[in-house]
Short mmCIF file of C-alpha atoms in Angstrom, two decimals:
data_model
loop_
_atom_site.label_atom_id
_atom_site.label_comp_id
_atom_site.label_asym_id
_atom_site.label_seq_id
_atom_site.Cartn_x
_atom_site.Cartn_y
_atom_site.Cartn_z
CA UNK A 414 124.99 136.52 128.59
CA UNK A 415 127.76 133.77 128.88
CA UNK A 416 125.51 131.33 127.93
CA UNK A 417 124.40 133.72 124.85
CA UNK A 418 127.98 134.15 123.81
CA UNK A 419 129.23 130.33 124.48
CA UNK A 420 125.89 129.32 121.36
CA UNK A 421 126.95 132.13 119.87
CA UNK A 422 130.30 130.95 119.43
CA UNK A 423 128.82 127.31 118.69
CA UNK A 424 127.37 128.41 115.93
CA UNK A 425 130.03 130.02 114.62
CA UNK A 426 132.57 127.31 114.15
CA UNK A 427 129.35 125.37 112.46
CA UNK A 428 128.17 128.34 110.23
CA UNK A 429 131.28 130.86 110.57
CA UNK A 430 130.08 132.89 107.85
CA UNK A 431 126.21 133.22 108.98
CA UNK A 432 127.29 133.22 112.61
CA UNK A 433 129.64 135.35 114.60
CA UNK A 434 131.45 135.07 118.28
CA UNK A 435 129.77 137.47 120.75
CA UNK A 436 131.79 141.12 120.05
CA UNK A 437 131.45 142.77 123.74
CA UNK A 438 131.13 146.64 124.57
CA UNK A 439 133.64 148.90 125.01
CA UNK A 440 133.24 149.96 128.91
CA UNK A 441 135.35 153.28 127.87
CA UNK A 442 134.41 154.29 124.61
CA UNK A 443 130.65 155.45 122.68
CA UNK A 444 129.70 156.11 119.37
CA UNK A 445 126.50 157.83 117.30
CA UNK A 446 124.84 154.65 116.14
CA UNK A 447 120.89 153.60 115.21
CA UNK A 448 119.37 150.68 116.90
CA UNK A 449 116.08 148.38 117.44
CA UNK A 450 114.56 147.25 121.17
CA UNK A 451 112.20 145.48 119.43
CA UNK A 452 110.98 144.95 116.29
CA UNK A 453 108.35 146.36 114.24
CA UNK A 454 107.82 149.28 111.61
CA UNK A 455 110.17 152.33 111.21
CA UNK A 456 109.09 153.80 114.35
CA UNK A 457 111.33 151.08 116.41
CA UNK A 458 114.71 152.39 114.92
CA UNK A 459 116.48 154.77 117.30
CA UNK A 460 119.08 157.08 116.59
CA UNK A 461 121.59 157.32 119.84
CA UNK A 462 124.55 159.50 120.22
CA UNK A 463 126.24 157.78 122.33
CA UNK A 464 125.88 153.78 122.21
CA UNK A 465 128.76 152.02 123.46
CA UNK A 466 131.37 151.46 121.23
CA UNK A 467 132.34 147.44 120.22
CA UNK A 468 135.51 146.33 121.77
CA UNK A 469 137.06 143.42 119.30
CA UNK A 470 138.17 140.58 120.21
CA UNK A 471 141.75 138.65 118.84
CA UNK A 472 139.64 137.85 115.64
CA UNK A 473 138.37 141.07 114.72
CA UNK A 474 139.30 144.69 113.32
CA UNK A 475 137.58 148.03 114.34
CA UNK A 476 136.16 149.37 111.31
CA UNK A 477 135.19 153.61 111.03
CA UNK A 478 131.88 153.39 108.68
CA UNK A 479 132.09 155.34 106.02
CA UNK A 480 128.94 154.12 104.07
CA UNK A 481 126.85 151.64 104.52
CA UNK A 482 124.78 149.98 102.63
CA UNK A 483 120.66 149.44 102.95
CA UNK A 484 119.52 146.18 101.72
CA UNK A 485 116.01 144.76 102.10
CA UNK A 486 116.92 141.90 103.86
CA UNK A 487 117.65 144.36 107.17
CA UNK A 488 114.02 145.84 106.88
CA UNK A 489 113.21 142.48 107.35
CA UNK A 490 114.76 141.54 110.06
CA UNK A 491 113.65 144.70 111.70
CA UNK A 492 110.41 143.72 110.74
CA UNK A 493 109.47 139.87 111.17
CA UNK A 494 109.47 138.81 114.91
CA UNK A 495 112.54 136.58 114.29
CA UNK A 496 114.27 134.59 117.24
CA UNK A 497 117.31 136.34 119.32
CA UNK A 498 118.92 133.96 118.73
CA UNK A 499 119.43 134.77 115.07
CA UNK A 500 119.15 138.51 116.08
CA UNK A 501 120.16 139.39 119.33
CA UNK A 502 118.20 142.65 120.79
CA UNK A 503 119.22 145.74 120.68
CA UNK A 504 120.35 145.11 117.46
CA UNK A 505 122.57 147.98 114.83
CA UNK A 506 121.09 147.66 111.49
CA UNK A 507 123.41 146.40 108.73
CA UNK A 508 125.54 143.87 106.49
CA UNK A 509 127.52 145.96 104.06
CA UNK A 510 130.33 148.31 105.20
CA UNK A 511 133.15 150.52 103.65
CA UNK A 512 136.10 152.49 105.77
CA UNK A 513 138.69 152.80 107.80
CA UNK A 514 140.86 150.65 110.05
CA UNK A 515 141.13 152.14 112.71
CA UNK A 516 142.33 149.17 114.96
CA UNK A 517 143.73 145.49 114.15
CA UNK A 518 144.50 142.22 115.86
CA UNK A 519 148.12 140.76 115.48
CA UNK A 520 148.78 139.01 112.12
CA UNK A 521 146.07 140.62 110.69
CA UNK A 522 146.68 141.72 107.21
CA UNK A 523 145.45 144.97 107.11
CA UNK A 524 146.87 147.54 109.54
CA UNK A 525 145.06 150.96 110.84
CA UNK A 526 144.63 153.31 107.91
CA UNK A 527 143.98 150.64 105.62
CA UNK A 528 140.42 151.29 103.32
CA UNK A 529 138.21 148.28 103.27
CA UNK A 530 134.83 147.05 102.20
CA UNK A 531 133.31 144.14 103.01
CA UNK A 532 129.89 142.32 104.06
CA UNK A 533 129.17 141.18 108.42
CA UNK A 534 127.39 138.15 108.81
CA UNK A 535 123.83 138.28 108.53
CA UNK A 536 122.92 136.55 111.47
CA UNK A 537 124.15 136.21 115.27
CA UNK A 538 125.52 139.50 115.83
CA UNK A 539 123.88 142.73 117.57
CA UNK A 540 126.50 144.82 115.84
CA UNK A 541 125.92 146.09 112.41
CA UNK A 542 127.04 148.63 109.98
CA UNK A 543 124.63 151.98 110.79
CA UNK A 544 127.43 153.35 113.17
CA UNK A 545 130.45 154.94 113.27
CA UNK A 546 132.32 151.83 114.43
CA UNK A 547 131.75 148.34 113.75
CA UNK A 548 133.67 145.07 114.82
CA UNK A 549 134.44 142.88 111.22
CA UNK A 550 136.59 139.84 110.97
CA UNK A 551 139.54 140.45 108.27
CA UNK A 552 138.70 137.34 106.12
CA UNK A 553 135.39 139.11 105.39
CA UNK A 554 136.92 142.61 103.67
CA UNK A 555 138.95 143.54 100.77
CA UNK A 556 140.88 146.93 100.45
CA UNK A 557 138.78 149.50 98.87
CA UNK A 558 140.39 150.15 95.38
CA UNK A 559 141.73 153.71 95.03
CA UNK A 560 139.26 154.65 92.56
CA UNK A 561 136.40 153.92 94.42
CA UNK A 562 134.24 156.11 96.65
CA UNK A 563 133.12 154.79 100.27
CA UNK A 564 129.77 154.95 99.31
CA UNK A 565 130.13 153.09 95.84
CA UNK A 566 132.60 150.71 97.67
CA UNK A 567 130.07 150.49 100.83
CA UNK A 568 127.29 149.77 98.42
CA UNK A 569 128.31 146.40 97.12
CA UNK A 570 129.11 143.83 99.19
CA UNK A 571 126.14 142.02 100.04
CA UNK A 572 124.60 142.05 96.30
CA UNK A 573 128.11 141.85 94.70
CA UNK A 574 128.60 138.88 96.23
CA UNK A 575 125.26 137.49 95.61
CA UNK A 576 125.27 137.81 91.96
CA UNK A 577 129.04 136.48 92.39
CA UNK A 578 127.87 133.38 94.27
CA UNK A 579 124.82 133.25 92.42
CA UNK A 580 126.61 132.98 89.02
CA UNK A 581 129.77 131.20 89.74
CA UNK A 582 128.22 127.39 89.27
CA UNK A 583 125.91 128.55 86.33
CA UNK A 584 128.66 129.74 84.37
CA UNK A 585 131.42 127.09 85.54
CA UNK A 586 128.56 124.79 83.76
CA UNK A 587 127.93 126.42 80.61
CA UNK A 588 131.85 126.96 80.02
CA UNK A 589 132.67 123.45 80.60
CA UNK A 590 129.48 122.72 78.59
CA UNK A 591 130.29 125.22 76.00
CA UNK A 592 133.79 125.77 76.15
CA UNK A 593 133.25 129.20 76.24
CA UNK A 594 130.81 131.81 77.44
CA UNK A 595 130.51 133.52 73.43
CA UNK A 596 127.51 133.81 72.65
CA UNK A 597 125.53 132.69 75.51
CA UNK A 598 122.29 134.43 76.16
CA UNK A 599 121.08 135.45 79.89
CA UNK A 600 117.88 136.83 81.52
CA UNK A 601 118.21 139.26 84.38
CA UNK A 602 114.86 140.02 86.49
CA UNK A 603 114.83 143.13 88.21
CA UNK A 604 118.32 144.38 86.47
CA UNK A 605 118.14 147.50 87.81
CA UNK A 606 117.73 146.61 91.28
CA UNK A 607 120.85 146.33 93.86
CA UNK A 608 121.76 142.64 92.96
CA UNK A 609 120.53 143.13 89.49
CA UNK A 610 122.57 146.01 88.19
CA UNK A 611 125.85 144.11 89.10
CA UNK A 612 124.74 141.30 87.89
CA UNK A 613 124.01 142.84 84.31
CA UNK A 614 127.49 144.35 84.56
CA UNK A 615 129.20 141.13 85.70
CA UNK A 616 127.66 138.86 82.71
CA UNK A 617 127.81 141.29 80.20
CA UNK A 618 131.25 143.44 81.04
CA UNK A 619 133.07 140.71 82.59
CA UNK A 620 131.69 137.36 80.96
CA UNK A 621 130.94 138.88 77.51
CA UNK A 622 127.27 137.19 77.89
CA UNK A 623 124.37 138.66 76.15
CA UNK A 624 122.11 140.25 78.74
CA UNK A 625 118.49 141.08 78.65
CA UNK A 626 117.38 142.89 81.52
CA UNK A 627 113.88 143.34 82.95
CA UNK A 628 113.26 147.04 84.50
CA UNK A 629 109.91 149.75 84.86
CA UNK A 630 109.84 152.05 82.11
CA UNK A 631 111.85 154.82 83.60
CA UNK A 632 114.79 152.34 84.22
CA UNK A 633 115.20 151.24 80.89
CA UNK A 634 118.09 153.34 79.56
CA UNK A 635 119.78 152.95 83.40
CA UNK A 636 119.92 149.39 82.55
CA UNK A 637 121.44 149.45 78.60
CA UNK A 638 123.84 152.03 80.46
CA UNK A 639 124.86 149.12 82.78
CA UNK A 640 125.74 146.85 79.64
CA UNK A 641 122.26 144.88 78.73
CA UNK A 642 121.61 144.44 74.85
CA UNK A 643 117.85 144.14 75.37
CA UNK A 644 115.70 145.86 78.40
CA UNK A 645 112.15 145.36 78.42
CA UNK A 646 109.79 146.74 80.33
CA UNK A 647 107.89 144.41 83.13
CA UNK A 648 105.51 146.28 82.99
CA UNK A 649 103.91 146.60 79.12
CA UNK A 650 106.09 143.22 78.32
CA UNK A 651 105.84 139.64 79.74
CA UNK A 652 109.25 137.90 79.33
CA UNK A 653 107.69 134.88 79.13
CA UNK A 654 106.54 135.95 75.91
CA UNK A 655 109.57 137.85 74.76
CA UNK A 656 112.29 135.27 75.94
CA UNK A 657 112.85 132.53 74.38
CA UNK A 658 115.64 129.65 74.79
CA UNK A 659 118.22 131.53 77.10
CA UNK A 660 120.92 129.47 79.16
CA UNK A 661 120.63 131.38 82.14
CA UNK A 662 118.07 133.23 84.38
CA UNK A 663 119.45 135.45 87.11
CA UNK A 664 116.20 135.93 89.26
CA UNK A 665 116.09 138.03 92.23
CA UNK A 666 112.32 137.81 92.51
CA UNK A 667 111.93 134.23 92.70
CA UNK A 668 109.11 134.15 94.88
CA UNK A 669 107.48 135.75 91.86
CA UNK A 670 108.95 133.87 88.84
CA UNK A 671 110.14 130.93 89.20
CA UNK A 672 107.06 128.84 88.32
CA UNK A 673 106.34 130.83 85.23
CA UNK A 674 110.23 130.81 84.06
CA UNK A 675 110.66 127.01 84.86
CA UNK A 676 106.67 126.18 83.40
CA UNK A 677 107.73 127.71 79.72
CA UNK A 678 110.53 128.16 77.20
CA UNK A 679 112.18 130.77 78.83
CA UNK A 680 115.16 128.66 79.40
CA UNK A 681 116.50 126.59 76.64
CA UNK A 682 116.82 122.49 77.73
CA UNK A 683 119.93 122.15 80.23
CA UNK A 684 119.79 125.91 80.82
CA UNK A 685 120.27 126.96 83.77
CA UNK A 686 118.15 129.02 86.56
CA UNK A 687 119.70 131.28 89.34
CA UNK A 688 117.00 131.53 92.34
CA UNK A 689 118.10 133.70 94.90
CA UNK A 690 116.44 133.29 98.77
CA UNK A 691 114.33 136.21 99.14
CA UNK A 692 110.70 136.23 100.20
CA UNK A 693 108.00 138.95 99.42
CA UNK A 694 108.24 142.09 100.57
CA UNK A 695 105.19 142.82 101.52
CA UNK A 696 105.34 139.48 103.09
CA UNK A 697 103.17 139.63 106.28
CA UNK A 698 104.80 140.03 109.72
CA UNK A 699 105.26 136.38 111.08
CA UNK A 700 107.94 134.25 112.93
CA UNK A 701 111.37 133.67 111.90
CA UNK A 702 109.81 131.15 109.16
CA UNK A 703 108.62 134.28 107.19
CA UNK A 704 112.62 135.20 106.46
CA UNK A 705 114.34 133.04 104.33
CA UNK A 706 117.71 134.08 104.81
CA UNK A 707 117.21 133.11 108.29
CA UNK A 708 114.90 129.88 107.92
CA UNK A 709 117.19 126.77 108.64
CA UNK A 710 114.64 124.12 107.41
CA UNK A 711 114.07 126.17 104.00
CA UNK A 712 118.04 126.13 103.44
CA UNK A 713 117.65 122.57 103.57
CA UNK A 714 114.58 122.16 101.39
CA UNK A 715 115.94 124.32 99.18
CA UNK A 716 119.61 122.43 98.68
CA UNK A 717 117.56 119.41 98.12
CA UNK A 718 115.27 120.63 95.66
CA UNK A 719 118.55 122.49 93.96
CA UNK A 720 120.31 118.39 94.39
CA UNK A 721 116.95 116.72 92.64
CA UNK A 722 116.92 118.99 89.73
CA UNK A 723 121.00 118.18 89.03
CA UNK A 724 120.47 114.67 89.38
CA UNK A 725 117.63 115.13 87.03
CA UNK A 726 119.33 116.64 84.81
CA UNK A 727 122.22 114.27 84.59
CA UNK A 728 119.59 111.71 83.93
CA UNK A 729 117.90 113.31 81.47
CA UNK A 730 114.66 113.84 83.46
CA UNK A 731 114.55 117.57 84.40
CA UNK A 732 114.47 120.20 81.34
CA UNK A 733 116.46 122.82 83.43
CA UNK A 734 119.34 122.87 86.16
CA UNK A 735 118.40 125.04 89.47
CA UNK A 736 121.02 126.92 91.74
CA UNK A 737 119.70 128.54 94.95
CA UNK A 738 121.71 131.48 96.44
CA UNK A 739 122.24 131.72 99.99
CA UNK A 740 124.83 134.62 100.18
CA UNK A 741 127.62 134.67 102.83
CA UNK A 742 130.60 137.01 103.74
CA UNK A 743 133.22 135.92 101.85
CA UNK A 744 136.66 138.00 101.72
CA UNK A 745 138.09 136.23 98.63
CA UNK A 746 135.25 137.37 96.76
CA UNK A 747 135.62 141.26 97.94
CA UNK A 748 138.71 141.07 96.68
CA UNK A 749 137.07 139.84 93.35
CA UNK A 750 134.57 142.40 92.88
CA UNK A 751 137.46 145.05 94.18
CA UNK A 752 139.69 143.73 91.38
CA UNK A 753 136.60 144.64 88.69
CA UNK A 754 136.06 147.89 90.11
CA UNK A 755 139.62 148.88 89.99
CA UNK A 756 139.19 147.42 86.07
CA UNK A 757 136.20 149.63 85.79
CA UNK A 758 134.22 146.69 84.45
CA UNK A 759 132.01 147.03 87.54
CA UNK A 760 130.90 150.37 89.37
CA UNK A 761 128.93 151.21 92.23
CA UNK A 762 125.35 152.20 91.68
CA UNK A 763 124.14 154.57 94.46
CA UNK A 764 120.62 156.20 94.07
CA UNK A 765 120.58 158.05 97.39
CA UNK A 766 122.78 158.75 100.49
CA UNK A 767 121.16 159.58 104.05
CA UNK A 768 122.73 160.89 107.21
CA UNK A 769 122.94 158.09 110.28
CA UNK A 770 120.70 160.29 111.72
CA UNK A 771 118.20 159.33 108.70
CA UNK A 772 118.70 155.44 108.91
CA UNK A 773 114.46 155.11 108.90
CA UNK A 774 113.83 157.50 105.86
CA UNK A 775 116.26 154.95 104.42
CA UNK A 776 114.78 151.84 105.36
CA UNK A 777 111.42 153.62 104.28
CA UNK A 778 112.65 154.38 100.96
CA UNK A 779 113.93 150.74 100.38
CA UNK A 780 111.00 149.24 101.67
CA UNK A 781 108.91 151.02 98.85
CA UNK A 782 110.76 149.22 96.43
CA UNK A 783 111.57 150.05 92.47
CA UNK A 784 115.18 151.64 93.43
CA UNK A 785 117.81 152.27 90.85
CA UNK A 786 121.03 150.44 92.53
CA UNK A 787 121.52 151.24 96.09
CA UNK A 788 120.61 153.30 98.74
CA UNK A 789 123.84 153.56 101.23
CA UNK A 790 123.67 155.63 104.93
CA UNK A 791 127.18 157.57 105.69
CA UNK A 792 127.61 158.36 109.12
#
């Protein structure tokens, strides 16, 4: 295990906000948590009562879960046979997180009693958020606002700060371009989807951008609700025939879209596309090269391919400007999205809560697809 926790650390300082330092167990204390041996389908996830509890280390707080979030990247890592290295067996399920501090290291600015939300690195860790206690560094976490529910805070983090880090450089461009965001025009696939819905709200509530949002027919009004001008239905109507000249494409399904949104007129010239890493879901089971999120070599193809099509652009060569998303913890960007929810320009959009004890009718329900915002486990 040294040697486990001395790469561990390694990759830390290199990637702190992928990585994290080996958290050890608590020899004195348990907790109710759900965990994977192994992984596989929904029958590997185990409820245990009493798992032992993490012990943090001078960097980290001890967090009491209140909610926590289900995202489809954790059915995939439960799924795909990635390396232990990037998840280390038995692993807790888990990114995003809202509660309590219970316990905090000196200097740390938050103190026990303190309500925070926040997203754990994706990678490196065994520990995750489907338990009653997790270890989380402080410069990953906001305070909750006082308005805001566990389970809306707990269901934000990692897609808040995807569409946040997904549509920082786009609109940074098109303001310095523009000199203001009036009257620009953005596309949002999948807008009433986790990363979707906040980024309809953040464009159109925060930004003042007008949104048109792709959804099924019985999302439609959920979306308008959210702040889109336009919703059409993916289903009965193509975009690429209904969207014309936009200067921004949010695209959580870019394994889908991206050829037919860069091959047509989608985007006006110099627009600008948002891909996020994601990979099909019904992706089959493979090696860690079937994850993105965890897929070194594609994080570098991807940068490059993001690099060409901005020098491209500056020389007049490429018709549109691409930014790839590779989300990360990021504290100062909690405190961002807590600073909209405590506006009210943002809110949480939970479609179902489950027990702990209910952490694979969860992951089952996610893995389906087609839900409306988020799906968050309270323990």
């Amino acid at each position: 295990m040294a040697g486990k926790d001395h790469l561990y650390g390694a990759l830390a300082r290199v990637v702190p906000s992928r990585f994290t330092p080996h958290v050890p167990d608590d020899p004195q204390a348990t907790m109710a948590a759900v965990r994977y041996a192994r992984h596989g389908g929904l029958e590997v996830l185990e409820f245990v009562a009493e798992h032992p509890r993490p012990q943090p280390t001078s960097r980290h707080m001890l967090v009491r879960v209140g909610a926590a979030a289900v995202n489809p990247v954790d059915f995939k890592l439960r799924r795909d046979q990635v390396a232990e290295l990037a998840v280390p067996l038995p692993k807790i399920p888990g990114t995003d997180l809202a509660g309590e501090v219970v316990s905090a290291p000196p200097g740390c600015p938050f103190v026990p009693g303190d309500r925070v939300f926040g997203m754990m690195p994706l990678l490196g860790t065994r520990w995750g958020s489907c338990a009653e206690f997790v270890p989380v560094e402080a410069r990953f976490v906001a305070r909750t606002p006082a308005n805001c529910s566990d389970a809306d805070a707990g269901s934000l983090p990692l897609v808040g700060l995807t569409a946040l880090q997904g549509l920082a450089p786009a609109l940074k461009a098109l303001e310095r371009e523009r000199g203001t965001l009036a009257g620009c025009r953005a596309l949002v696939q999948a807008a009433s989807g986790g990363t979707g819905s906040v980024a309809v709200q953040l464009l159109a509530r925060v930004h003042g951008v007008e949104v048109i949002g792709t959804s099924g027919p019985a999302k439609l009004d959920f979306v308008r609700s959210l702040g889109a001008a336009t919703v059409l239905d993916y289903r009965s109507q193509d975009f690429v025939e209904h969207v014309r000249g936009v200067d921004l494409v949010f695209d959580p399904l870019g394994y889908r879209y991206a050829e037919r949104t860069l091959d047509s007129e989608v985007l006006r010239r110099g627009g600008h596309y948002v891909h996020l890493a994601s990979s099909d879901w019904a992706q089959p089971r493979a090696t860690l090269g079937s994850i993105r999120e965890a897929r070194p070599l594609a994080i570098a193809r991807d940068y490059a391919w993001q690099a060409r099509t901005r020098v491209g652009a500056a020389l007049g060569m490429s018709r549109v400007r691409v930014h790839h998303v590779f989300v990360h913890p990021d504290g100062a960007g909690m405190a961002e999205l807590a600073g909209h929810l405590e506006s009210g320009a943002l809110v949480g959009c939970v479609e179902r809560r489950f027990a702990l004890g209910q952490v694979a009718e969860a992951h089952a329900h996610v893995e389906a697809g087609h839900t409306r915002g988020k799906v968050v486990v309270c323990p």
